[in-house]
């Protein structure tokens, strides 16, 4: 189901830096959490923050928000530093950090995002409510504004937190793992919404463990493992060694397969014959040997249309039996291509 959203489009200056981080370092006692982190995020750019657990992603976000002391470095948001910089940030925490059983309405949660502008114990003015309704419209929740937050689904709750961050119309949004615990259709809806916000001029900095999704949606990726390992457009970060070093994984790991950078599938033969009309496994008319995931994506149209990740399964069947075959599972939310493979006679069959 597609949700209609309305987004107020600010005047965009693509080259303008909204977030500038220079030589930022944070330590916990004697342990360095992040070291000499430097990067910039331009207006209207969606940047994904990726890295393994313990890489310092949450630490970096909290340091930018001024929730952690730093030992060196500077953070600028829209050209401002210190408290003024923090006021230009809309922050979307992880959903588990919010008390969803508290008896409060959706619009009241969104209104709480304006506390810094309204002030404590001060009257809410009409322009504040206008900001609330605009934010709810942006995330497609206007019709649920009077509902208690405890009644919402996980995806709706995530959009409430996003609306709360948007209420003050900040130039920068920071999201901490917004996809965690959401099903695939909801992830796609949220990713589409973030993409629209970025296209309208809002800068977005988002930590995530959904690497294939980040490569598909984000304009740029910041790869972090205590220090910046790389930063750039996904197409510029296609070195297998870079990902192996950042995540400390082997060339055959599921992560490498999911982004199309796994080591060659030696001795495997995969068919490009597909039946697009139903959900059955179809014997191929011909078989074609493939040696890497990118070659499969190049030749199999359904794979290219269905986006990453590509799931490969190895069936240890007798090589003399039916040759390799493919199946398209249309029940999968992202219509990913599922390839069933058989070892080529006389060669190894390990994937």
Short mmCIF file of C-alpha atoms in Angstrom, two decimals:
data_model
loop_
_atom_site.label_atom_id
_atom_site.label_comp_id
_atom_site.label_asym_id
_atom_site.label_seq_id
_atom_site.Cartn_x
_atom_site.Cartn_y
_atom_site.Cartn_z
CA UNK A 1 0.00 0.00 0.00
CA UNK A 2 1.47 3.36 -1.03
CA UNK A 3 1.07 6.29 1.33
CA UNK A 4 0.64 9.73 -0.19
CA UNK A 5 2.92 12.33 1.33
CA UNK A 6 3.07 16.08 1.00
CA UNK A 7 6.46 17.72 1.43
CA UNK A 8 7.18 21.41 1.65
CA UNK A 9 10.13 21.98 -0.66
CA UNK A 10 12.74 24.42 0.65
CA UNK A 11 15.08 26.33 -1.60
CA UNK A 12 17.89 23.85 -2.31
CA UNK A 13 21.57 24.65 -2.66
CA UNK A 14 23.09 21.28 -3.56
CA UNK A 15 26.72 22.22 -2.84
CA UNK A 16 26.03 23.74 0.58
CA UNK A 17 27.43 21.71 3.48
CA UNK A 18 24.76 21.11 6.14
CA UNK A 19 26.83 18.85 8.40
CA UNK A 20 30.60 19.24 8.76
CA UNK A 21 32.55 17.00 11.12
CA UNK A 22 36.26 17.66 11.48
CA UNK A 23 38.81 15.52 13.36
CA UNK A 24 36.22 14.31 15.88
CA UNK A 25 37.44 11.90 18.57
CA UNK A 26 35.60 10.38 21.54
CA UNK A 27 36.91 8.05 24.22
CA UNK A 28 35.44 6.08 27.10
CA UNK A 29 38.13 6.20 29.73
CA UNK A 30 41.29 4.86 28.10
CA UNK A 31 39.43 3.27 25.18
CA UNK A 32 39.07 5.29 21.99
CA UNK A 33 35.56 4.91 20.57
CA UNK A 34 35.98 7.02 17.42
CA UNK A 35 39.20 8.58 16.22
CA UNK A 36 39.79 11.57 13.95
CA UNK A 37 36.44 11.34 12.12
CA UNK A 38 36.13 13.85 9.30
CA UNK A 39 33.36 14.12 6.68
CA UNK A 40 30.79 16.52 5.25
CA UNK A 41 27.14 16.09 4.28
CA UNK A 42 25.68 18.40 1.65
CA UNK A 43 22.13 19.71 1.46
CA UNK A 44 19.62 17.26 0.07
CA UNK A 45 21.92 14.24 0.43
CA UNK A 46 20.90 10.97 2.09
CA UNK A 47 23.98 9.47 3.73
CA UNK A 48 24.05 6.01 5.30
CA UNK A 49 26.33 5.34 8.26
CA UNK A 50 27.46 1.71 8.10
CA UNK A 51 29.88 -0.44 10.02
CA UNK A 52 29.97 -3.50 12.28
CA UNK A 53 28.69 -3.61 15.86
CA UNK A 54 31.07 -1.70 18.11
CA UNK A 55 32.36 0.42 15.23
CA UNK A 56 31.31 3.67 16.92
CA UNK A 57 28.18 4.53 14.93
CA UNK A 58 26.01 5.36 17.95
CA UNK A 59 28.93 7.18 19.58
CA UNK A 60 29.36 9.35 16.48
CA UNK A 61 25.65 10.20 16.40
CA UNK A 62 25.60 11.11 20.09
CA UNK A 63 28.71 13.24 19.70
CA UNK A 64 27.12 15.16 16.82
CA UNK A 65 24.03 15.68 19.01
CA UNK A 66 26.26 16.95 21.85
CA UNK A 67 25.10 14.13 24.11
CA UNK A 68 28.68 12.95 24.64
CA UNK A 69 31.82 14.94 25.45
CA UNK A 70 34.53 14.89 22.80
CA UNK A 71 38.29 14.96 23.27
CA UNK A 72 38.91 16.78 20.00
CA UNK A 73 37.22 17.99 16.86
CA UNK A 74 34.39 20.26 15.80
CA UNK A 75 30.84 19.79 14.50
CA UNK A 76 29.04 22.37 12.38
CA UNK A 77 25.39 22.18 11.38
CA UNK A 78 24.23 24.75 8.83
CA UNK A 79 27.36 26.73 9.64
CA UNK A 80 26.71 26.85 13.40
CA UNK A 81 28.50 25.17 16.30
CA UNK A 82 27.65 24.25 19.88
CA UNK A 83 24.06 24.57 21.11
CA UNK A 84 23.05 26.51 18.00
CA UNK A 85 24.15 23.57 15.86
CA UNK A 86 22.12 21.08 17.91
CA UNK A 87 18.98 23.19 17.40
CA UNK A 88 19.28 22.60 13.64
CA UNK A 89 19.02 18.81 14.03
CA UNK A 90 15.92 16.66 14.01
CA UNK A 91 16.74 13.39 15.79
CA UNK A 92 14.90 10.08 15.32
CA UNK A 93 15.96 7.62 18.06
CA UNK A 94 15.47 3.88 17.96
CA UNK A 95 11.85 2.95 18.68
CA UNK A 96 12.67 1.03 21.86
CA UNK A 97 13.88 4.26 23.47
CA UNK A 98 10.34 5.69 23.54
CA UNK A 99 7.66 4.83 26.14
CA UNK A 100 4.91 3.66 23.79
CA UNK A 101 2.58 2.58 26.59
CA UNK A 102 2.26 6.18 27.82
CA UNK A 103 -1.32 7.47 27.17
CA UNK A 104 -0.51 10.22 24.69
CA UNK A 105 -1.86 10.97 21.22
CA UNK A 106 0.09 10.98 17.98
CA UNK A 107 -0.16 14.75 17.60
CA UNK A 108 1.02 15.30 21.18
CA UNK A 109 4.13 13.23 20.52
CA UNK A 110 4.85 15.27 17.40
CA UNK A 111 4.24 18.49 19.34
CA UNK A 112 6.92 17.43 21.84
CA UNK A 113 9.44 17.89 19.04
CA UNK A 114 8.81 21.65 19.34
CA UNK A 115 9.59 21.89 23.05
CA UNK A 116 12.85 23.68 22.31
CA UNK A 117 11.02 26.36 20.34
CA UNK A 118 7.96 26.67 22.58
CA UNK A 119 9.76 26.48 25.92
CA UNK A 120 8.56 24.77 29.09
CA UNK A 121 5.20 25.80 30.59
CA UNK A 122 4.44 28.17 27.71
CA UNK A 123 1.30 28.32 25.62
CA UNK A 124 1.22 26.43 22.34
CA UNK A 125 0.50 28.88 19.53
CA UNK A 126 -1.33 28.24 16.23
CA UNK A 127 1.94 28.26 14.28
CA UNK A 128 3.20 25.40 16.45
CA UNK A 129 0.16 23.28 15.61
CA UNK A 130 0.68 24.15 11.94
CA UNK A 131 4.17 22.66 12.22
CA UNK A 132 2.69 19.50 13.79
CA UNK A 133 0.08 19.08 11.06
CA UNK A 134 2.63 19.75 8.33
CA UNK A 135 4.94 17.06 9.74
CA UNK A 136 2.10 14.55 10.06
CA UNK A 137 1.16 15.22 6.45
CA UNK A 138 4.75 14.66 5.37
CA UNK A 139 4.80 11.16 6.86
CA UNK A 140 1.24 10.28 5.82
CA UNK A 141 -0.30 10.12 9.32
CA UNK A 142 -2.72 13.04 9.31
CA UNK A 143 -5.71 10.73 9.71
CA UNK A 144 -4.19 9.15 12.86
CA UNK A 145 -3.33 12.33 14.72
CA UNK A 146 -5.84 11.73 17.56
CA UNK A 147 -5.00 8.05 18.01
CA UNK A 148 -3.08 6.89 21.10
CA UNK A 149 0.48 5.89 20.21
CA UNK A 150 0.05 2.53 21.94
CA UNK A 151 -2.44 1.53 19.24
CA UNK A 152 0.02 1.99 16.38
CA UNK A 153 1.97 -0.60 14.44
CA UNK A 154 5.76 -0.62 14.42
CA UNK A 155 5.94 1.16 11.10
CA UNK A 156 3.44 3.81 12.17
CA UNK A 157 5.40 4.41 15.37
CA UNK A 158 8.58 4.95 13.37
CA UNK A 159 6.79 7.51 11.21
CA UNK A 160 5.51 9.29 14.35
CA UNK A 161 9.10 9.67 15.55
CA UNK A 162 10.07 10.95 12.11
CA UNK A 163 7.23 13.49 12.19
CA UNK A 164 8.36 14.58 15.66
CA UNK A 165 11.82 15.27 14.25
CA UNK A 166 10.36 17.13 11.26
CA UNK A 167 8.04 19.37 13.29
CA UNK A 168 10.65 22.11 13.71
CA UNK A 169 11.53 21.90 9.97
CA UNK A 170 15.27 21.26 10.62
CA UNK A 171 17.82 21.26 7.78
CA UNK A 172 19.33 18.01 9.10
CA UNK A 173 17.71 14.73 10.14
CA UNK A 174 19.68 12.09 12.06
CA UNK A 175 18.17 8.62 12.36
CA UNK A 176 19.56 5.80 14.52
CA UNK A 177 18.82 2.45 12.83
CA UNK A 178 15.27 3.35 11.73
CA UNK A 179 14.64 -0.01 10.02
CA UNK A 180 15.26 -2.23 13.05
CA UNK A 181 12.32 -4.56 13.75
CA UNK A 182 10.28 -3.50 10.70
CA UNK A 183 8.97 -5.84 8.01
CA UNK A 184 10.12 -5.46 4.43
CA UNK A 185 7.08 -3.57 3.03
CA UNK A 186 7.34 -1.06 5.89
CA UNK A 187 11.08 -0.66 5.30
CA UNK A 188 10.41 0.11 1.64
CA UNK A 189 7.72 2.66 2.54
CA UNK A 190 10.04 4.38 5.04
CA UNK A 191 12.96 4.31 2.60
CA UNK A 192 10.78 5.93 -0.07
CA UNK A 193 9.74 8.63 2.39
CA UNK A 194 13.36 9.37 3.34
CA UNK A 195 14.26 9.51 -0.33
CA UNK A 196 11.50 12.08 -0.95
CA UNK A 197 12.64 14.18 2.01
CA UNK A 198 16.21 14.21 0.72
CA UNK A 199 15.06 15.08 -2.80
CA UNK A 200 13.13 18.02 -1.33
CA UNK A 201 16.30 19.44 0.24
CA UNK A 202 16.52 17.88 3.72
CA UNK A 203 19.91 16.39 4.58
CA UNK A 204 19.68 12.94 6.19
CA UNK A 205 22.32 11.04 8.18
CA UNK A 206 21.15 7.51 9.00
CA UNK A 207 22.86 4.59 10.70
CA UNK A 208 21.77 1.19 9.46
CA UNK A 209 22.67 -2.50 9.34
CA UNK A 210 20.69 -2.97 6.12
CA UNK A 211 23.70 -2.74 3.81
CA UNK A 212 22.00 -3.75 0.53
CA UNK A 213 19.13 -1.36 1.30
CA UNK A 214 21.57 1.46 2.06
CA UNK A 215 23.44 0.88 -1.19
CA UNK A 216 20.15 1.01 -3.06
CA UNK A 217 18.64 4.08 -1.33
CA UNK A 218 21.48 6.30 -0.11
CA UNK A 219 23.36 8.88 -2.15
CA UNK A 220 26.49 8.33 -0.09
CA UNK A 221 27.80 5.88 2.49
CA UNK A 222 30.12 6.59 5.40
CA UNK A 223 31.97 3.39 6.33
CA UNK A 224 33.06 3.56 9.96
CA UNK A 225 35.17 1.28 12.12
CA UNK A 226 36.33 3.64 14.87
CA UNK A 227 37.74 5.84 12.11
CA UNK A 228 36.41 6.61 8.65
CA UNK A 229 37.34 3.77 6.30
CA UNK A 230 35.68 5.31 3.25
CA UNK A 231 33.03 7.85 2.26
CA UNK A 232 31.39 8.25 -1.12
CA UNK A 233 28.67 7.11 -3.49
CA UNK A 234 27.90 3.36 -3.28
CA UNK A 235 29.24 2.80 -6.81
CA UNK A 236 32.59 4.19 -5.63
CA UNK A 237 32.82 1.71 -2.75
CA UNK A 238 32.87 -1.56 -4.67
CA UNK A 239 36.28 -2.80 -3.56
CA UNK A 240 35.79 -6.23 -1.90
CA UNK A 241 38.85 -5.68 0.28
CA UNK A 242 37.38 -2.47 1.68
CA UNK A 243 34.27 -4.27 2.93
CA UNK A 244 36.25 -7.27 4.17
CA UNK A 245 38.57 -5.03 6.20
CA UNK A 246 35.79 -2.82 7.58
CA UNK A 247 33.59 -5.72 8.70
CA UNK A 248 36.35 -8.28 9.36
CA UNK A 249 34.64 -10.87 7.16
CA UNK A 250 35.86 -13.36 4.58
CA UNK A 251 35.44 -13.13 0.82
CA UNK A 252 32.71 -15.79 1.01
CA UNK A 253 30.62 -14.21 3.79
CA UNK A 254 26.86 -13.63 3.44
CA UNK A 255 27.53 -9.88 3.66
CA UNK A 256 29.78 -10.00 0.62
CA UNK A 257 27.21 -12.03 -1.28
CA UNK A 258 24.38 -9.67 -0.38
CA UNK A 259 26.15 -6.70 -1.99
CA UNK A 260 27.42 -8.63 -5.00
CA UNK A 261 31.09 -8.68 -4.00
CA UNK A 262 31.58 -12.29 -2.93
CA UNK A 263 34.48 -14.33 -4.26
CA UNK A 264 33.84 -16.21 -7.54
CA UNK A 265 31.38 -19.09 -7.35
CA UNK A 266 33.89 -21.64 -8.62
CA UNK A 267 32.42 -24.72 -10.23
CA UNK A 268 28.84 -23.43 -10.20
CA UNK A 269 26.43 -23.23 -13.10
CA UNK A 270 23.29 -21.10 -12.91
CA UNK A 271 20.48 -20.93 -15.41
CA UNK A 272 19.09 -17.69 -16.76
CA UNK A 273 15.77 -19.27 -17.76
CA UNK A 274 12.87 -17.82 -15.80
CA UNK A 275 9.12 -18.07 -15.77
CA UNK A 276 7.78 -14.60 -14.94
CA UNK A 277 4.11 -15.66 -14.89
CA UNK A 278 3.99 -17.88 -11.83
CA UNK A 279 5.91 -18.93 -8.78
CA UNK A 280 7.21 -22.31 -9.93
CA UNK A 281 10.70 -23.63 -10.41
CA UNK A 282 11.27 -23.95 -14.13
CA UNK A 283 13.75 -26.31 -15.84
CA UNK A 284 16.05 -24.17 -17.95
CA UNK A 285 16.32 -24.32 -21.69
CA UNK A 286 20.04 -23.64 -21.42
CA UNK A 287 22.53 -23.21 -18.63
CA UNK A 288 25.19 -20.55 -18.37
CA UNK A 289 28.23 -20.61 -16.06
CA UNK A 290 28.54 -17.57 -13.83
CA UNK A 291 31.54 -16.63 -11.74
CA UNK A 292 30.29 -13.74 -9.65
CA UNK A 293 27.10 -12.08 -8.47
CA UNK A 294 27.48 -9.00 -10.65
CA UNK A 295 27.52 -11.17 -13.78
CA UNK A 296 24.27 -12.82 -12.67
CA UNK A 297 22.64 -9.44 -12.11
CA UNK A 298 23.79 -8.24 -15.50
CA UNK A 299 22.24 -11.15 -17.37
CA UNK A 300 19.09 -11.89 -15.37
CA UNK A 301 16.55 -9.05 -15.82
CA UNK A 302 14.42 -10.02 -12.82
CA UNK A 303 17.41 -9.70 -10.57
CA UNK A 304 18.21 -6.21 -11.80
CA UNK A 305 14.60 -5.12 -11.40
CA UNK A 306 14.28 -6.67 -7.96
CA UNK A 307 17.27 -4.86 -6.40
CA UNK A 308 19.82 -6.28 -4.02
CA UNK A 309 20.24 -8.47 -2.06
CA UNK A 310 20.46 -11.54 -4.25
CA UNK A 311 20.02 -14.80 -2.39
CA UNK A 312 21.96 -17.82 -3.66
CA UNK A 313 21.23 -21.33 -2.44
CA UNK A 314 23.31 -24.43 -3.08
CA UNK A 315 21.60 -27.78 -3.53
CA UNK A 316 23.95 -30.77 -3.13
CA UNK A 317 22.20 -32.92 -5.71
CA UNK A 318 23.70 -35.48 -8.05
CA UNK A 319 25.43 -33.55 -10.90
CA UNK A 320 24.13 -36.15 -13.34
CA UNK A 321 20.55 -35.23 -12.55
CA UNK A 322 18.54 -32.20 -13.64
CA UNK A 323 20.77 -29.27 -14.61
CA UNK A 324 20.70 -26.01 -12.63
CA UNK A 325 17.42 -24.15 -12.46
CA UNK A 326 15.98 -20.87 -11.20
CA UNK A 327 12.87 -19.82 -9.39
CA UNK A 328 11.31 -16.41 -8.89
CA UNK A 329 9.48 -16.16 -5.58
CA UNK A 330 6.89 -13.39 -6.04
CA UNK A 331 5.83 -13.75 -2.40
CA UNK A 332 9.02 -12.06 -1.27
CA UNK A 333 8.37 -8.45 -0.42
CA UNK A 334 11.18 -7.08 -2.59
CA UNK A 335 10.70 -9.71 -5.34
CA UNK A 336 14.28 -10.88 -4.87
CA UNK A 337 15.52 -13.52 -7.23
CA UNK A 338 16.21 -16.86 -5.58
CA UNK A 339 18.64 -19.00 -7.52
CA UNK A 340 18.91 -22.73 -6.91
CA UNK A 341 22.25 -24.08 -8.11
CA UNK A 342 23.78 -27.46 -8.80
CA UNK A 343 27.44 -28.38 -8.88
CA UNK A 344 29.01 -28.67 -12.30
CA UNK A 345 30.19 -32.25 -12.95
CA UNK A 346 33.81 -32.78 -12.10
CA UNK A 347 34.21 -29.47 -10.21
CA UNK A 348 33.80 -28.28 -6.66
CA UNK A 349 30.36 -27.19 -5.55
CA UNK A 350 31.03 -25.06 -2.48
CA UNK A 351 29.52 -21.60 -2.55
#
